[in-house]
């Protein structure tokens, strides 16, 4: 074809790479990492936990106590009077073939002040792994806001 150009020539061998031998010195030891300090995390670690205002993502790492086919989730209410209710969801982390199971939702009244609220979610699979979400249903502007989540939890 007119677009193909053929040029004859001879093959040239590629040069052989050369490497310098490393100096023989002992390896440098890695620095010793600092000691890990572990402290207990309490609800007070959240800035202004009950200041009467709702903040998205405020309640990371909800308290979760697994039970037999259930789990009890706890958190501090905000004391925000615009919260009509809270909803807790149990989201299965165990994949199955086909459609995944829908979250199990529990609705909780908002409480009247800064108080510890709890919701027990039942109907969970024993031995199943779940993540729990906390949402607030707002009354002043009808919408649902995710304000917290837990780490992964295995149900008894």
CSV table of C-alpha atoms in Angstrom, one decimal:
chain,number,residue,atom,x,y,z
A,1,UNK,CA,0.0,0.0,0.0
A,2,UNK,CA,1.2,3.6,-0.6
A,3,UNK,CA,1.4,4.4,3.2
A,4,UNK,CA,3.9,1.6,4.0
A,5,UNK,CA,7.5,2.6,3.8
A,6,UNK,CA,10.2,-0.1,4.0
A,7,UNK,CA,13.8,0.8,4.7
A,8,UNK,CA,16.4,-1.9,4.6
A,9,UNK,CA,19.2,-1.9,7.1
A,10,UNK,CA,21.0,-4.1,9.5
A,11,UNK,CA,20.1,-4.9,13.1
A,12,UNK,CA,22.1,-3.2,15.8
A,13,UNK,CA,22.5,-5.1,19.2
A,14,UNK,CA,21.3,-3.3,22.3
A,15,UNK,CA,24.0,-2.2,24.7
A,16,UNK,CA,24.5,-4.4,27.7
A,17,UNK,CA,23.6,-2.4,30.9
A,18,UNK,CA,26.3,-2.2,33.5
A,19,UNK,CA,25.7,-2.0,37.2
A,20,UNK,CA,28.1,-0.8,39.9
A,21,UNK,CA,28.4,-3.2,42.9
A,22,UNK,CA,26.9,-1.7,46.0
A,23,UNK,CA,29.3,-0.7,48.8
A,24,UNK,CA,29.4,-3.4,51.4
A,25,UNK,CA,28.2,-1.7,54.5
A,26,UNK,CA,25.7,-2.9,57.2
A,27,UNK,CA,22.1,-1.8,56.6
A,28,UNK,CA,20.9,1.2,58.6
A,29,UNK,CA,18.5,0.1,61.3
A,30,UNK,CA,15.0,1.5,61.1
A,31,UNK,CA,14.1,4.0,63.9
A,32,UNK,CA,12.1,2.7,66.8
A,33,UNK,CA,8.5,3.8,66.5
A,34,UNK,CA,7.0,5.8,69.4
A,35,UNK,CA,5.0,3.8,71.9
A,36,UNK,CA,1.3,3.6,71.1
A,37,UNK,CA,-0.9,5.3,73.6
A,38,UNK,CA,-4.4,4.0,73.9
A,39,UNK,CA,-7.1,5.9,75.7
A,40,UNK,CA,-10.7,5.1,76.3
A,41,UNK,CA,-13.2,6.9,74.1
A,42,UNK,CA,-16.3,8.3,75.8
A,43,UNK,CA,-19.2,10.2,74.4
A,44,UNK,CA,-17.5,13.4,75.8
A,45,UNK,CA,-14.8,13.2,73.0
A,46,UNK,CA,-17.3,14.8,70.6
A,47,UNK,CA,-17.1,18.6,70.7
A,48,UNK,CA,-20.2,20.0,72.2
A,49,UNK,CA,-22.1,16.7,72.3
A,50,UNK,CA,-25.3,18.2,73.6
A,51,UNK,CA,-25.2,21.8,72.6
A,52,UNK,CA,-28.7,21.8,71.3
A,53,UNK,CA,-27.6,21.7,67.6
A,54,UNK,CA,-27.6,18.9,65.1
A,55,UNK,CA,-24.4,18.2,63.2
A,56,UNK,CA,-23.9,15.8,60.4
A,57,UNK,CA,-21.5,13.0,61.2
A,58,UNK,CA,-21.3,14.1,64.8
A,59,UNK,CA,-21.9,10.7,66.4
A,60,UNK,CA,-19.2,8.6,64.6
A,61,UNK,CA,-18.6,5.2,66.3
A,62,UNK,CA,-22.0,4.7,67.9
A,63,UNK,CA,-22.1,2.5,71.0
A,64,UNK,CA,-23.3,-1.0,69.9
A,65,UNK,CA,-23.8,-4.0,72.1
A,66,UNK,CA,-24.5,-7.2,70.1
A,67,UNK,CA,-27.1,-9.7,71.3
A,68,UNK,CA,-28.7,-12.9,70.0
A,69,UNK,CA,-30.0,-11.9,66.6
A,70,UNK,CA,-30.1,-8.3,67.8
A,71,UNK,CA,-28.0,-5.3,68.7
A,72,UNK,CA,-28.6,-2.3,71.1
A,73,UNK,CA,-27.3,1.0,69.7
A,74,UNK,CA,-26.7,4.0,71.9
A,75,UNK,CA,-25.9,7.7,71.4
A,76,UNK,CA,-26.4,11.1,73.1
A,77,UNK,CA,-29.4,13.0,71.8
A,78,UNK,CA,-28.5,16.5,70.5
A,79,UNK,CA,-31.2,18.4,72.5
A,80,UNK,CA,-32.1,20.0,69.1
A,81,UNK,CA,-35.8,20.8,69.1
A,82,UNK,CA,-36.0,20.5,65.3
A,83,UNK,CA,-35.4,16.7,65.5
A,84,UNK,CA,-38.7,15.0,65.2
A,85,UNK,CA,-37.2,11.5,65.6
A,86,UNK,CA,-34.1,9.4,65.1
A,87,UNK,CA,-33.8,6.3,62.9
A,88,UNK,CA,-31.3,3.5,63.4
A,89,UNK,CA,-30.4,1.2,60.5
A,90,UNK,CA,-28.7,-2.2,60.6
A,91,UNK,CA,-26.8,-2.6,57.3
A,92,UNK,CA,-25.7,-6.2,56.6
A,93,UNK,CA,-22.0,-6.5,55.5
A,94,UNK,CA,-22.4,-10.1,54.4
A,95,UNK,CA,-22.7,-10.3,50.7
A,96,UNK,CA,-25.2,-12.8,49.2
A,97,UNK,CA,-25.9,-13.8,45.7
A,98,UNK,CA,-28.5,-11.6,44.0
A,99,UNK,CA,-30.3,-8.7,45.8
A,100,UNK,CA,-28.8,-7.7,49.1
A,101,UNK,CA,-31.0,-7.6,52.1
A,102,UNK,CA,-32.7,-4.3,52.9
A,103,UNK,CA,-31.6,-2.4,56.0
A,104,UNK,CA,-33.6,-3.0,59.2
A,105,UNK,CA,-34.8,0.3,60.5
A,106,UNK,CA,-35.9,1.3,64.0
A,107,UNK,CA,-37.5,4.7,64.8
A,108,UNK,CA,-36.7,6.4,68.2
A,109,UNK,CA,-38.4,9.5,69.8
A,110,UNK,CA,-35.9,12.4,70.1
A,111,UNK,CA,-35.8,12.8,73.8
A,112,UNK,CA,-36.2,16.2,75.5
A,113,UNK,CA,-32.7,17.1,76.4
A,114,UNK,CA,-29.1,15.8,76.3
A,115,UNK,CA,-29.9,12.2,77.3
A,116,UNK,CA,-28.5,8.8,76.3
A,117,UNK,CA,-30.8,7.2,73.8
A,118,UNK,CA,-30.9,3.6,72.8
A,119,UNK,CA,-32.6,1.5,70.1
A,120,UNK,CA,-32.6,-2.3,70.0
A,121,UNK,CA,-32.6,-3.6,66.4
A,122,UNK,CA,-34.0,-7.1,66.2
A,123,UNK,CA,-34.4,-9.6,63.4
A,124,UNK,CA,-30.7,-9.7,62.6
A,125,UNK,CA,-28.9,-12.8,61.4
A,126,UNK,CA,-26.9,-14.5,64.2
A,127,UNK,CA,-23.3,-14.5,63.3
A,128,UNK,CA,-23.9,-11.8,60.7
A,129,UNK,CA,-21.8,-8.7,60.4
A,130,UNK,CA,-23.5,-5.3,60.4
A,131,UNK,CA,-22.8,-1.5,60.4
A,132,UNK,CA,-25.3,0.7,62.1
A,133,UNK,CA,-26.3,4.2,60.9
A,134,UNK,CA,-28.0,6.9,62.9
A,135,UNK,CA,-30.1,9.5,61.1
A,136,UNK,CA,-32.3,12.4,62.3
A,137,UNK,CA,-35.7,13.2,60.9
A,138,UNK,CA,-36.0,17.0,61.0
A,139,UNK,CA,-39.3,18.8,61.5
A,140,UNK,CA,-38.4,22.3,60.5
A,141,UNK,CA,-37.3,21.2,57.0
A,142,UNK,CA,-38.6,17.7,56.2
A,143,UNK,CA,-35.5,15.8,55.5
A,144,UNK,CA,-33.4,13.0,56.9
A,145,UNK,CA,-29.8,13.7,57.9
A,146,UNK,CA,-27.2,11.0,58.6
A,147,UNK,CA,-25.4,12.0,61.8
A,148,UNK,CA,-23.5,8.8,62.8
A,149,UNK,CA,-22.3,5.3,62.1
A,150,UNK,CA,-20.7,2.4,63.8
A,151,UNK,CA,-17.8,0.3,62.9
A,152,UNK,CA,-18.4,-3.3,61.9
A,153,UNK,CA,-20.2,-5.5,64.5
A,154,UNK,CA,-20.7,-9.2,64.5
A,155,UNK,CA,-24.1,-10.2,66.0
A,156,UNK,CA,-24.3,-13.2,68.4
